[in-house]
Short mmCIF file of C-alpha atoms and ligand atoms in Angstrom, two decimals:
data_model
loop_
_atom_site.label_atom_id
_atom_site.label_comp_id
_atom_site.label_asym_id
_atom_site.label_seq_id
_atom_site.Cartn_x
_atom_site.Cartn_y
_atom_site.Cartn_z
CA MET F 26 80.09 19.12 16.87
CA THR F 27 81.13 15.48 17.44
CA PHE F 28 78.95 12.74 15.80
CA GLN F 29 77.13 10.54 18.67
CA PRO F 30 75.76 7.55 17.33
CA GLY F 31 72.98 5.76 19.56
CA THR F 32 69.67 7.39 18.65
CA PRO F 33 67.04 5.57 16.91
CA ASP F 34 67.65 6.92 13.52
CA HIS F 35 71.66 6.14 13.92
CA PRO F 36 71.94 3.04 16.04
CA LEU F 37 75.58 2.48 17.96
CA ARG F 38 76.43 -0.13 15.58
CA ILE F 39 78.92 -2.96 17.58
CA ALA F 40 80.53 -6.14 16.22
CA ILE F 41 81.48 -8.55 19.21
CA PHE F 42 83.63 -11.04 18.22
CA GLY F 43 83.66 -14.42 20.01
CA SER F 44 80.35 -15.50 21.66
CA GLY F 45 81.35 -17.43 25.42
CA PRO F 46 80.67 -15.61 28.89
CA ALA F 47 82.22 -12.41 28.25
CA ALA F 48 80.43 -11.60 24.86
CA PHE F 49 77.31 -12.24 26.39
CA TYR F 50 77.98 -10.28 29.62
CA ALA F 51 78.98 -7.27 27.73
CA ALA F 52 76.25 -7.63 25.30
CA ASP F 53 73.81 -7.70 28.31
CA ALA F 54 75.53 -4.81 29.97
CA LEU F 55 74.96 -3.00 26.30
CA PHE F 56 71.52 -3.78 26.17
CA LYS F 57 70.89 -2.40 29.77
CA GLN F 58 71.64 1.15 28.97
CA THR F 59 68.57 3.38 28.72
CA ASN F 60 68.83 6.66 26.28
CA LEU F 61 71.09 4.64 24.23
CA THR F 62 70.22 2.71 20.66
CA VAL F 63 72.37 0.21 20.46
CA GLU F 64 72.55 -2.94 17.93
CA ILE F 65 75.00 -5.90 18.28
CA ASP F 66 75.90 -8.37 15.97
CA MET F 67 77.89 -11.43 17.76
CA TYR F 68 80.15 -13.47 15.65
CA ASP F 69 81.70 -16.69 16.34
CA ARG F 70 84.02 -18.69 14.13
CA LEU F 71 82.16 -21.82 14.97
CA PRO F 72 78.43 -22.16 14.20
CA THR F 73 77.22 -22.96 17.49
CA PRO F 74 77.80 -20.05 20.56
CA TYR F 75 78.75 -20.04 24.37
CA GLY F 76 82.48 -20.40 23.94
CA LEU F 77 84.02 -22.30 26.49
CA VAL F 78 80.78 -22.90 28.12
CA ARG F 79 80.06 -25.66 25.52
CA GLY F 80 83.96 -26.77 24.58
CA GLY F 81 85.62 -26.24 27.98
CA VAL F 82 83.02 -26.97 30.82
CA ALA F 83 83.75 -30.51 32.00
CA PRO F 84 80.88 -32.79 31.01
CA ASP F 85 79.73 -33.55 34.43
CA HIS F 86 79.29 -30.00 35.56
CA PRO F 87 75.97 -29.59 34.03
CA LYS F 88 74.89 -26.85 36.27
CA ILE F 89 77.68 -24.81 35.39
CA LYS F 90 76.35 -25.13 31.87
CA THR F 91 72.78 -23.75 32.60
CA VAL F 92 74.27 -20.30 32.49
CA THR F 93 73.41 -20.36 28.66
CA LYS F 94 70.01 -19.70 29.78
CA VAL F 95 70.90 -16.11 30.64
CA TYR F 96 72.78 -15.76 27.36
CA ASP F 97 69.86 -16.95 25.46
CA ARG F 98 67.82 -13.93 27.33
CA THR F 99 70.06 -11.69 26.03
CA ALA F 100 70.41 -13.35 22.41
CA GLU F 101 66.24 -13.15 22.25
CA ASP F 102 66.69 -9.21 22.01
CA PRO F 103 65.61 -7.95 18.82
CA ARG F 104 68.42 -5.66 18.57
CA PHE F 105 70.87 -9.17 18.97
CA ARG F 106 72.29 -10.95 15.66
CA PHE F 107 74.46 -13.87 15.65
CA TYR F 108 76.58 -14.54 12.80
CA GLY F 109 78.11 -17.90 13.49
CA ASN F 110 80.80 -20.11 11.37
CA VAL F 111 82.43 -16.38 10.33
CA GLU F 112 85.98 -16.26 10.88
CA LEU F 113 88.20 -13.18 11.63
CA GLY F 114 90.87 -13.25 8.94
CA ARG F 115 89.36 -16.09 6.96
CA ASP F 116 85.93 -14.64 5.86
CA VAL F 117 86.17 -11.23 7.00
CA THR F 118 89.07 -8.98 7.59
CA HIS F 119 89.59 -6.28 10.58
CA ASP F 120 89.68 -3.75 8.03
CA GLU F 121 86.76 -4.61 6.23
CA LEU F 122 84.52 -4.84 9.74
CA LEU F 123 85.54 -0.93 10.07
CA ARG F 124 83.27 -0.10 7.17
CA TYR F 125 80.15 -1.40 9.04
CA TYR F 126 80.47 -0.50 12.78
CA HIS F 127 81.17 2.26 15.03
CA GLN F 128 83.00 -0.30 17.64
CA ILE F 129 84.02 -3.85 17.46
CA LEU F 130 84.60 -5.73 20.67
CA TYR F 131 87.00 -8.81 20.95
CA CYS F 132 86.14 -11.37 23.11
CA THR F 133 88.05 -14.58 21.43
CA GLY F 134 89.30 -16.15 24.78
CA ALA F 135 92.30 -18.27 25.33
CA GLN F 136 92.20 -20.74 22.39
CA THR F 137 95.62 -22.61 22.81
CA ASP F 138 97.93 -23.67 25.54
CA ARG F 139 101.08 -23.05 27.45
CA LYS F 140 104.24 -25.62 26.74
CA MET F 141 106.64 -26.33 29.70
CA ASP F 142 109.60 -26.17 27.08
CA ILE F 143 111.35 -29.39 28.24
CA PRO F 144 112.95 -31.64 26.08
CA GLY F 145 110.64 -34.46 24.87
CA GLU F 146 107.41 -32.51 25.33
CA ASP F 147 106.42 -33.20 21.47
CA LEU F 148 106.76 -36.73 21.88
CA PRO F 149 103.77 -38.86 20.83
CA GLY F 150 101.62 -39.57 24.03
CA SER F 151 102.68 -36.20 25.47
CA TYR F 152 99.48 -33.64 25.14
CA PRO F 153 98.06 -30.18 26.13
CA ALA F 154 95.03 -30.59 28.42
CA THR F 155 93.66 -28.01 26.38
CA GLU F 156 93.04 -30.21 23.39
CA PHE F 157 91.97 -33.37 25.20
CA VAL F 158 89.21 -31.15 26.94
CA GLY F 159 88.44 -29.82 23.41
CA TRP F 160 88.23 -33.59 22.03
CA TYR F 161 85.79 -34.81 24.76
CA ASN F 162 83.75 -31.75 24.48
CA ALA F 163 83.03 -32.29 20.67
CA HIS F 164 84.77 -29.14 19.83
CA PRO F 165 85.43 -29.53 15.78
CA ASP F 166 88.90 -28.61 16.09
CA TYR F 167 89.73 -31.52 18.18
CA ARG F 168 87.37 -34.00 17.50
CA ASP F 169 89.51 -35.86 15.22
CA LEU F 170 92.44 -36.00 17.40
CA THR F 171 93.26 -39.49 19.27
CA PHE F 172 94.60 -39.96 22.70
CA ASP F 173 96.79 -43.24 23.37
CA LEU F 174 94.24 -44.67 26.32
CA SER F 175 96.02 -48.05 25.72
CA GLN F 176 98.22 -46.83 28.15
CA GLU F 177 97.93 -47.81 32.06
CA ARG F 178 99.94 -44.94 33.87
CA VAL F 179 99.24 -41.33 33.19
CA ALA F 180 100.65 -38.01 34.57
CA VAL F 181 98.67 -34.61 34.54
CA VAL F 182 100.90 -31.72 34.86
CA GLY F 183 99.47 -28.74 36.99
CA ASN F 184 97.31 -28.04 39.87
CA GLY F 185 94.78 -25.86 38.48
CA ASN F 186 90.97 -26.65 37.67
CA VAL F 187 91.63 -27.70 33.97
CA ALA F 188 93.98 -30.64 35.64
CA MET F 189 91.25 -31.58 37.85
CA ASP F 190 88.47 -32.00 35.19
CA VAL F 191 91.11 -33.98 33.15
CA VAL F 192 91.85 -36.15 35.93
CA ARG F 193 87.98 -36.72 36.87
CA ILE F 194 87.37 -37.31 32.93
CA LEU F 195 90.15 -40.18 32.79
CA ALA F 196 89.00 -41.74 36.41
CA SER F 197 85.48 -41.82 35.82
CA THR F 198 83.52 -45.07 35.20
CA TYR F 199 81.40 -45.38 32.07
CA ASP F 200 78.27 -44.88 33.92
CA GLU F 201 79.23 -41.93 35.25
CA LEU F 202 80.16 -40.38 31.90
CA ALA F 203 77.09 -41.72 30.14
CA LYS F 204 75.10 -39.62 32.38
CA THR F 205 76.74 -36.68 30.91
CA ASP F 206 76.89 -34.75 27.58
CA ILE F 207 80.62 -35.88 26.78
CA ALA F 208 81.41 -36.38 22.85
CA ASP F 209 79.77 -39.92 21.88
CA TYR F 210 83.01 -40.76 20.44
CA ALA F 211 85.04 -39.93 23.46
CA LEU F 212 82.56 -41.88 25.75
CA GLU F 213 83.44 -44.97 23.91
CA ALA F 214 87.04 -44.55 23.64
CA LEU F 215 87.04 -43.87 27.34
CA ARG F 216 85.09 -46.99 27.80
CA ASN F 217 87.96 -48.95 26.53
CA SER F 218 90.63 -47.03 28.04
CA LYS F 219 93.14 -49.12 29.69
CA VAL F 220 94.31 -46.42 32.36
CA LYS F 221 94.96 -47.43 36.10
CA GLU F 222 97.10 -44.85 37.67
CA ILE F 223 96.86 -40.78 37.28
CA TYR F 224 99.49 -38.86 38.84
CA ILE F 225 99.07 -35.50 39.52
CA LEU F 226 101.94 -32.96 39.58
CA GLY F 227 102.22 -29.82 41.21
CA ARG F 228 105.40 -27.99 41.32
CA ARG F 229 104.44 -26.49 44.85
CA GLY F 230 102.82 -27.68 47.98
CA PRO F 231 99.27 -28.39 48.79
CA ALA F 232 98.66 -24.73 50.20
CA GLN F 233 99.61 -23.16 46.89
CA ALA F 234 97.29 -25.19 44.57
CA ALA F 235 95.32 -23.52 42.11
CA TYR F 236 92.07 -25.76 42.22
CA THR F 237 89.14 -24.92 44.42
CA ASN F 238 87.89 -27.30 47.15
CA PRO F 239 84.60 -28.71 45.41
CA GLU F 240 87.00 -29.88 42.64
CA LEU F 241 89.14 -31.77 44.88
CA LYS F 242 86.63 -33.01 46.99
CA GLU F 243 84.98 -34.65 43.82
CA LEU F 244 87.92 -36.75 42.98
CA GLY F 245 86.89 -38.57 46.13
CA GLU F 246 83.40 -39.45 45.24
CA LEU F 247 84.50 -41.17 41.85
CA ALA F 248 83.20 -44.58 41.92
CA GLY F 249 85.74 -46.49 40.40
CA ALA F 250 89.17 -44.66 41.89
CA ASP F 251 90.94 -44.16 45.03
CA VAL F 252 92.90 -41.02 45.60
CA VAL F 253 96.46 -41.24 47.53
CA VAL F 254 98.38 -38.86 49.06
CA SER F 255 101.24 -39.81 50.86
CA GLN F 256 101.73 -38.36 54.35
CA ALA F 257 105.04 -36.51 53.63
CA ASP F 258 103.09 -34.73 50.43
CA ALA F 259 100.31 -33.56 53.02
CA THR F 260 102.13 -32.13 55.53
CA ILE F 261 102.42 -28.41 55.54
CA ASP F 262 106.39 -27.09 55.46
CA PRO F 263 107.15 -24.12 57.85
CA LEU F 264 107.42 -21.73 55.15
CA SER F 265 103.92 -22.49 53.87
CA ALA F 266 102.25 -22.96 57.63
CA ALA F 267 103.74 -19.25 58.41
CA ASP F 268 102.53 -17.79 55.13
CA MET F 269 98.88 -18.99 55.73
CA GLU F 270 99.16 -17.60 58.86
CA ARG F 271 99.94 -14.18 57.50
CA ASN F 272 97.49 -14.62 54.63
CA PRO F 273 94.78 -16.63 56.00
CA ASP F 274 92.97 -18.26 52.52
CA ARG F 275 89.87 -20.09 53.07
CA ILE F 276 90.24 -22.21 49.87
CA ALA F 277 94.05 -23.16 50.77
CA GLU F 278 93.07 -24.07 54.54
CA LYS F 279 89.94 -26.01 53.17
CA ASN F 280 92.22 -28.03 50.54
CA VAL F 281 94.73 -28.78 53.21
CA GLU F 282 92.44 -30.42 55.15
CA THR F 283 90.90 -32.34 52.38
CA LEU F 284 94.32 -33.45 51.19
CA GLN F 285 95.17 -34.41 54.96
CA GLY F 286 91.77 -36.68 54.97
CA TYR F 287 92.88 -38.05 51.82
CA ALA F 288 96.29 -39.19 53.07
CA ALA F 289 94.59 -40.40 56.44
CA THR F 290 92.38 -43.01 54.14
CA THR F 291 93.27 -46.29 53.32
CA PRO F 292 92.57 -47.15 49.42
CA SER F 293 89.45 -49.18 49.15
CA GLY F 294 90.97 -51.28 46.30
CA ARG F 295 88.83 -49.50 43.18
CA PRO F 296 90.19 -50.21 40.11
CA ARG F 297 91.67 -46.76 39.38
CA LYS F 298 94.16 -44.85 41.62
CA ILE F 299 94.77 -41.28 41.54
CA VAL F 300 98.07 -40.20 43.33
CA MET F 301 98.69 -36.66 43.93
CA ARG F 302 102.48 -35.42 43.87
CA PHE F 303 103.76 -32.06 45.38
CA LEU F 304 106.93 -30.02 44.70
CA VAL F 305 107.90 -32.01 41.83
CA SER F 306 108.67 -30.33 38.12
CA PRO F 307 108.92 -32.35 35.05
CA ILE F 308 112.32 -31.64 33.13
CA GLU F 309 112.23 -34.30 30.66
CA ILE F 310 109.72 -36.48 28.79
CA ILE F 311 111.44 -39.59 28.15
CA GLY F 312 111.06 -42.34 25.26
CA SER F 313 112.42 -42.99 21.89
CA GLU F 314 109.21 -43.38 19.93
CA HIS F 315 106.54 -42.76 22.45
CA VAL F 316 106.24 -41.36 25.88
CA GLU F 317 107.85 -43.90 28.30
CA ALA F 318 108.67 -41.81 31.44
CA VAL F 319 108.90 -38.40 32.97
CA LYS F 320 111.80 -37.02 34.68
CA LEU F 321 111.03 -35.17 37.71
CA VAL F 322 113.12 -32.96 39.92
CA HIS F 323 112.11 -32.44 43.41
CA ASN F 324 111.45 -28.71 44.67
CA GLU F 325 111.83 -26.76 47.60
CA LEU F 326 109.71 -23.58 48.46
CA VAL F 327 111.39 -20.20 48.47
CA LEU F 328 110.06 -16.53 49.68
CA SER F 329 110.31 -14.55 46.63
CA ASP F 330 110.63 -10.75 46.39
CA ASP F 331 106.90 -10.56 45.96
CA GLY F 332 106.13 -12.36 49.11
CA THR F 333 104.89 -15.58 47.26
CA LEU F 334 106.12 -19.17 47.87
CA ARG F 335 107.90 -20.23 44.34
CA PRO F 336 109.49 -23.38 43.75
CA ARG F 337 113.33 -24.07 43.44
CA ALA F 338 114.90 -27.07 41.73
CA SER F 339 116.81 -29.13 44.43
CA ALA F 340 119.28 -31.65 43.24
CA GLN F 341 116.95 -34.71 43.56
CA THR F 342 115.35 -36.19 40.88
CA GLU F 343 113.51 -38.93 39.94
CA ILE F 344 111.94 -41.26 36.90
CA LEU F 345 108.37 -41.53 36.75
CA PRO F 346 107.34 -44.53 34.61
CA VAL F 347 104.26 -43.26 32.52
CA GLY F 348 103.00 -43.73 28.86
CA LEU F 349 100.78 -40.34 28.92
CA ILE F 350 101.14 -36.96 30.09
CA PHE F 351 99.04 -33.91 29.60
CA ARG F 352 100.35 -30.46 30.54
CA SER F 353 97.35 -28.49 32.22
CA ILE F 354 99.77 -25.66 32.98
CA GLY F 355 97.27 -22.71 31.69
CA TYR F 356 95.50 -21.42 28.33
CA ARG F 357 96.90 -18.92 26.19
CA GLY F 358 95.32 -16.34 23.91
CA VAL F 359 95.94 -16.49 19.79
CA LYS F 360 96.51 -13.50 17.81
CA LEU F 361 93.56 -12.28 15.71
CA PRO F 362 94.82 -11.07 12.13
CA GLY F 363 95.28 -7.23 12.18
CA VAL F 364 94.41 -6.94 15.78
CA PRO F 365 97.55 -5.46 17.90
CA PHE F 366 98.75 -8.54 20.33
CA ASP F 367 101.22 -8.74 23.23
CA ASP F 368 103.08 -12.06 22.87
CA ARG F 369 104.67 -12.15 26.07
CA HIS F 370 101.29 -12.36 28.05
CA GLY F 371 99.22 -13.70 25.34
CA VAL F 372 96.61 -10.93 25.13
CA ILE F 373 95.31 -8.16 22.69
CA THR F 374 97.32 -5.01 23.59
CA ASN F 375 95.00 -3.13 25.92
CA ILE F 376 94.74 -0.54 28.65
CA GLU F 377 91.54 -1.51 30.60
CA GLY F 378 89.74 -2.58 27.99
CA ARG F 379 90.78 -0.29 25.22
CA VAL F 380 92.73 -2.03 22.48
CA ILE F 381 96.29 -0.08 21.87
CA ASP F 382 98.05 0.46 18.87
CA THR F 383 101.75 -1.10 19.69
CA HIS F 384 103.80 1.48 18.02
CA SER F 385 101.99 4.76 18.98
CA GLN F 386 100.80 3.40 22.36
CA LEU F 387 97.61 5.16 21.78
CA PRO F 388 94.01 3.77 22.27
CA LEU F 389 92.66 2.82 18.68
CA LYS F 390 89.24 4.68 18.19
CA GLY F 391 86.42 1.95 18.50
CA GLU F 392 88.27 -1.62 19.34
CA TYR F 393 87.59 -3.06 22.54
CA VAL F 394 88.53 -6.32 24.35
CA ALA F 395 87.04 -8.35 27.01
CA GLY F 396 87.62 -11.80 29.17
CA TRP F 397 90.44 -13.95 28.73
CA ILE F 398 91.92 -12.40 25.60
CA LYS F 399 91.99 -9.05 27.53
CA ARG F 400 93.37 -10.21 31.06
CA GLY F 401 94.23 -13.72 30.44
CA PRO F 402 93.09 -17.17 31.73
CA SER F 403 92.21 -17.07 34.85
CA GLY F 404 88.80 -16.78 36.80
CA ILE F 405 85.68 -18.58 36.75
CA ILE F 406 82.67 -17.85 34.56
CA GLY F 407 81.19 -14.91 36.91
CA THR F 408 84.51 -13.20 37.07
CA ASN F 409 83.76 -12.39 33.13
CA LYS F 410 80.97 -10.31 34.20
CA PRO F 411 82.63 -7.27 36.08
CA ASP F 412 85.67 -7.49 33.34
CA SER F 413 82.78 -7.13 30.72
CA VAL F 414 80.95 -4.23 32.23
CA ALA F 415 84.26 -2.35 32.80
CA THR F 416 85.10 -2.43 29.32
CA VAL F 417 81.67 -1.70 28.41
CA ASN F 418 81.96 1.31 30.79
CA ALA F 419 84.94 2.44 28.30
CA MET F 420 82.97 2.22 25.19
CA LEU F 421 80.00 4.06 26.29
CA ALA F 422 82.20 6.71 27.89
CA ASP F 423 84.35 6.92 23.98
CA ALA F 424 80.75 7.09 22.30
CA LYS F 425 79.67 9.97 24.31
CA GLU F 426 82.78 11.95 23.61
CA GLY F 427 81.97 10.71 19.96
CA MET F 428 85.19 8.77 19.96
CA VAL F 429 84.15 5.99 17.56
CA ASN F 430 84.99 4.68 14.38
CA GLU F 431 83.19 6.27 11.62
CA PRO F 432 81.72 3.29 9.32
CA GLU F 433 81.09 4.01 5.91
CA GLN F 434 78.25 1.81 5.78
CA PRO F 435 76.61 1.52 9.39
CA ALA F 436 72.94 0.10 8.00
CA ARG F 437 72.26 -3.37 9.56
CA ALA F 438 71.44 -4.61 5.80
CA ALA F 439 74.72 -3.83 4.52
CA VAL F 440 76.69 -5.77 6.83
CA GLU F 441 74.34 -8.87 6.38
CA ALA F 442 74.40 -8.61 2.50
CA PHE F 443 78.11 -8.46 3.23
CA ILE F 444 78.54 -11.21 5.35
CA GLU F 445 76.51 -13.66 3.37
CA SER F 446 78.65 -12.68 0.19
CA ARG F 447 81.42 -13.97 2.15
CA GLN F 448 80.01 -17.06 4.08
CA PRO F 449 77.02 -18.41 2.41
CA ASP F 450 76.91 -20.88 5.33
CA VAL F 451 76.42 -18.44 8.28
CA VAL F 452 74.34 -19.38 11.32
CA SER F 453 72.03 -17.16 12.76
CA PHE F 454 70.74 -17.84 16.69
CA ASP F 455 67.62 -19.57 15.25
CA ASP F 456 69.58 -22.15 13.05
CA TRP F 457 71.59 -22.70 16.29
CA LYS F 458 68.53 -23.41 18.32
CA LEU F 459 67.63 -26.02 15.57
CA LEU F 460 70.95 -27.62 16.21
CA ASP F 461 70.03 -27.47 19.88
CA GLN F 462 66.64 -28.72 19.67
CA GLU F 463 68.46 -31.80 17.68
CA GLU F 464 71.06 -32.59 20.34
CA VAL F 465 68.83 -32.65 23.03
CA ALA F 466 66.44 -35.17 21.02
CA ARG F 467 69.41 -37.40 19.96
CA GLY F 468 70.22 -37.71 23.33
CA THR F 469 66.70 -38.04 24.94
CA ALA F 470 66.49 -41.00 22.80
CA VAL F 471 69.24 -43.01 24.64
CA GLY F 472 68.93 -41.43 28.17
CA ARG F 473 71.36 -38.93 27.51
CA PRO F 474 71.24 -35.06 28.23
CA ARG F 475 72.35 -34.27 24.70
CA ILE F 476 74.60 -35.76 21.86
CA LYS F 477 76.42 -33.16 20.38
CA PHE F 478 77.22 -32.52 16.81
CA SER F 479 81.27 -32.28 16.48
CA ARG F 480 81.59 -31.29 12.65
CA ILE F 481 80.86 -28.08 11.15
CA ALA F 482 79.53 -29.91 7.80
CA ASP F 483 77.57 -31.98 9.83
CA MET F 484 76.01 -28.83 11.58
CA ILE F 485 75.54 -27.24 8.49
CA GLY F 486 73.84 -30.20 6.45
CA PHE F 487 71.70 -30.78 9.31
CA ILE F 488 70.51 -26.61 9.52
CA LYS F 489 69.98 -26.91 5.54
CA SER F 490 67.81 -30.24 5.64
CA LYS F 491 65.47 -28.40 8.44
CA LYS F 492 64.89 -25.31 6.45
CA GLY F 493 64.79 -27.21 2.94
CA VAL F 494 67.58 -25.54 1.44
CA PRO F 495 69.28 -28.35 -1.28
CA THR F 496 72.78 -29.46 -0.42
CA PRO F 497 75.22 -30.29 -3.12
CA SER F 498 74.93 -33.74 -2.42
CA GLY F 499 71.23 -33.47 -2.88
CA ASP F 500 70.10 -34.59 0.29
P1 NAP Q 607 95.11 -22.19 36.70
O1 NAP Q 607 94.27 -22.20 37.49
O2 NAP Q 607 95.97 -20.75 36.38
O3 NAP Q 607 96.46 -23.66 37.05
C1 NAP Q 607 97.47 -23.52 36.50
C2 NAP Q 607 98.28 -24.64 37.09
O4 NAP Q 607 99.54 -24.94 36.26
C3 NAP Q 607 98.70 -23.95 38.57
O5 NAP Q 607 99.09 -24.65 39.23
C4 NAP Q 607 100.27 -23.71 37.94
O6 NAP Q 607 101.15 -23.33 39.25
C5 NAP Q 607 100.53 -24.46 37.26
N1 NAP Q 607 101.88 -24.41 36.44
C6 NAP Q 607 101.88 -23.26 35.67
N2 NAP Q 607 103.18 -23.30 34.97
C7 NAP Q 607 103.65 -24.43 35.20
C8 NAP Q 607 104.78 -25.17 34.90
N3 NAP Q 607 105.65 -24.47 34.10
N4 NAP Q 607 104.96 -26.43 35.46
C9 NAP Q 607 104.36 -26.94 36.48
N5 NAP Q 607 103.12 -26.37 36.80
C10 NAP Q 607 102.85 -25.47 36.28
O7 NAP Q 607 94.64 -22.71 34.88
P2 NAP Q 607 93.72 -23.65 34.77
O8 NAP Q 607 93.57 -24.80 35.61
O9 NAP Q 607 94.03 -23.76 33.12
O10 NAP Q 607 92.35 -22.92 34.39
C11 NAP Q 607 92.45 -21.71 34.24
C12 NAP Q 607 90.93 -20.91 34.59
O11 NAP Q 607 89.59 -21.46 34.45
C13 NAP Q 607 91.23 -20.85 36.38
O12 NAP Q 607 90.70 -19.71 36.81
C14 NAP Q 607 90.16 -21.92 36.75
O13 NAP Q 607 90.15 -21.88 38.11
C15 NAP Q 607 88.99 -21.72 35.85
N6 NAP Q 607 88.53 -23.16 35.67
C16 NAP Q 607 87.42 -23.20 36.64
C17 NAP Q 607 86.38 -24.50 36.82
C18 NAP Q 607 85.70 -24.80 37.62
O14 NAP Q 607 85.10 -23.73 38.03
N7 NAP Q 607 85.27 -25.86 37.74
C19 NAP Q 607 87.11 -25.58 35.71
C20 NAP Q 607 88.01 -25.19 35.01
C21 NAP Q 607 88.98 -24.08 34.83
P3 NAP Q 607 101.54 -22.25 40.14
O15 NAP Q 607 100.79 -21.88 40.81
O16 NAP Q 607 102.88 -22.64 40.99
O17 NAP Q 607 101.75 -21.31 38.84
#
């Protein structure tokens, strides 16, 4: 007879790695199961939960962040535990975890960026947008970076929503940013920014942009910046026009309309200018010690075999003088130690959420994946809900068949003692709530929504002080 955990005496014990949207939607779907006793331990390498909702969503998009209230309800479930400040590979290994859980679900997102692979990309002054986003959102990994905001001309490569976020933050006034929960050091650095002109470089045309229309419109609503689009850039070429007729796309239609509106508007002389360029690709970043310019090739669109319009380089090039360049051409997943990885696509090797052994091509018993590290960095927060539910369905189907890992020590207390032995500074959800309340209190005191902790040592020190735990320095 196959062993089926999931009863009150033998709960189905699940570890979820990562605590962003995909992780919480999966936990919620698992808790909703009736006739199944399940316990979930959610791990994060940071002391703080919510993944990209905290470290990625733009500070001036507070409504999007209210989704954490839904996640908090999941976290209040007595079957849920949070183990923050615990890193896979550093504090615990993949094989060790298999001693404690029937199933492991990886929801670690996409933690790095894609590169353009062009000469000069690593010059000082050339940065991935992902690092800038982490920096202004007080992510501990990026808080000590510096960005040369003494430059007047900046290029942002890519036409996605992350590019829009980066441009908005660069173009916002101090007053606009001070209303947000942007990192306090970033607020100060941006207050002194000399940036005057921001070029958004799209390799295809206005009808192929990946950003959504509200984000495009927000650029036109900034107090201190004009949006500039030339008539030539806003004009739709015959191939795009035919494509839009064949495959009507409401977002593309609205974007074209908005861009044509920008092209028809005379700049009002605001201190900053956002210039939107299309059909250009960087082919070299020029500079001796620092970025001085970017060499662009002009593209034309061609119909590819899969029916999409792709960019093809022409013979025409231009030099655009800029002192700072952010590439915003997509996130990329990072390999977890001991977990199969598809390097080409930057995702954990999987078939519909079941982790696949790269050699045997067979599913690894009890290991699953959801979110960006499963399907790649696409979609909005809500896209992760059906994605996680699909993986949970695979987990439940396998559990029903007894296709689970068989841990040596499935008791909850056993893993708790083990984690504490490896990471004495493990952060519980109640500990996180102490940080959360303090961030809000610090913000309220100065008329801001919150002031975020950005150093792990400060977070741990604060939690200890609140709980009356002595620290090495005695404070
Ligand atoms: P994205 O939407 O995939 O956009 C990437 C952009 O980079 C595209 O315009 C793409 O152009 C371009 N690109 C790729 N390779 C390039 C290259 N070698 N040279 C020049 N351009 C290149 O990615 P993202 O902006 O990182 O966003 C990730 C996901 O998060 C998206 O689903 C996005 O909607 C979502 N997000 C949503 C919000 C929001 O809702 N407010 C905010 C941020 C992010 P092609 O189209 O030509 O490939």
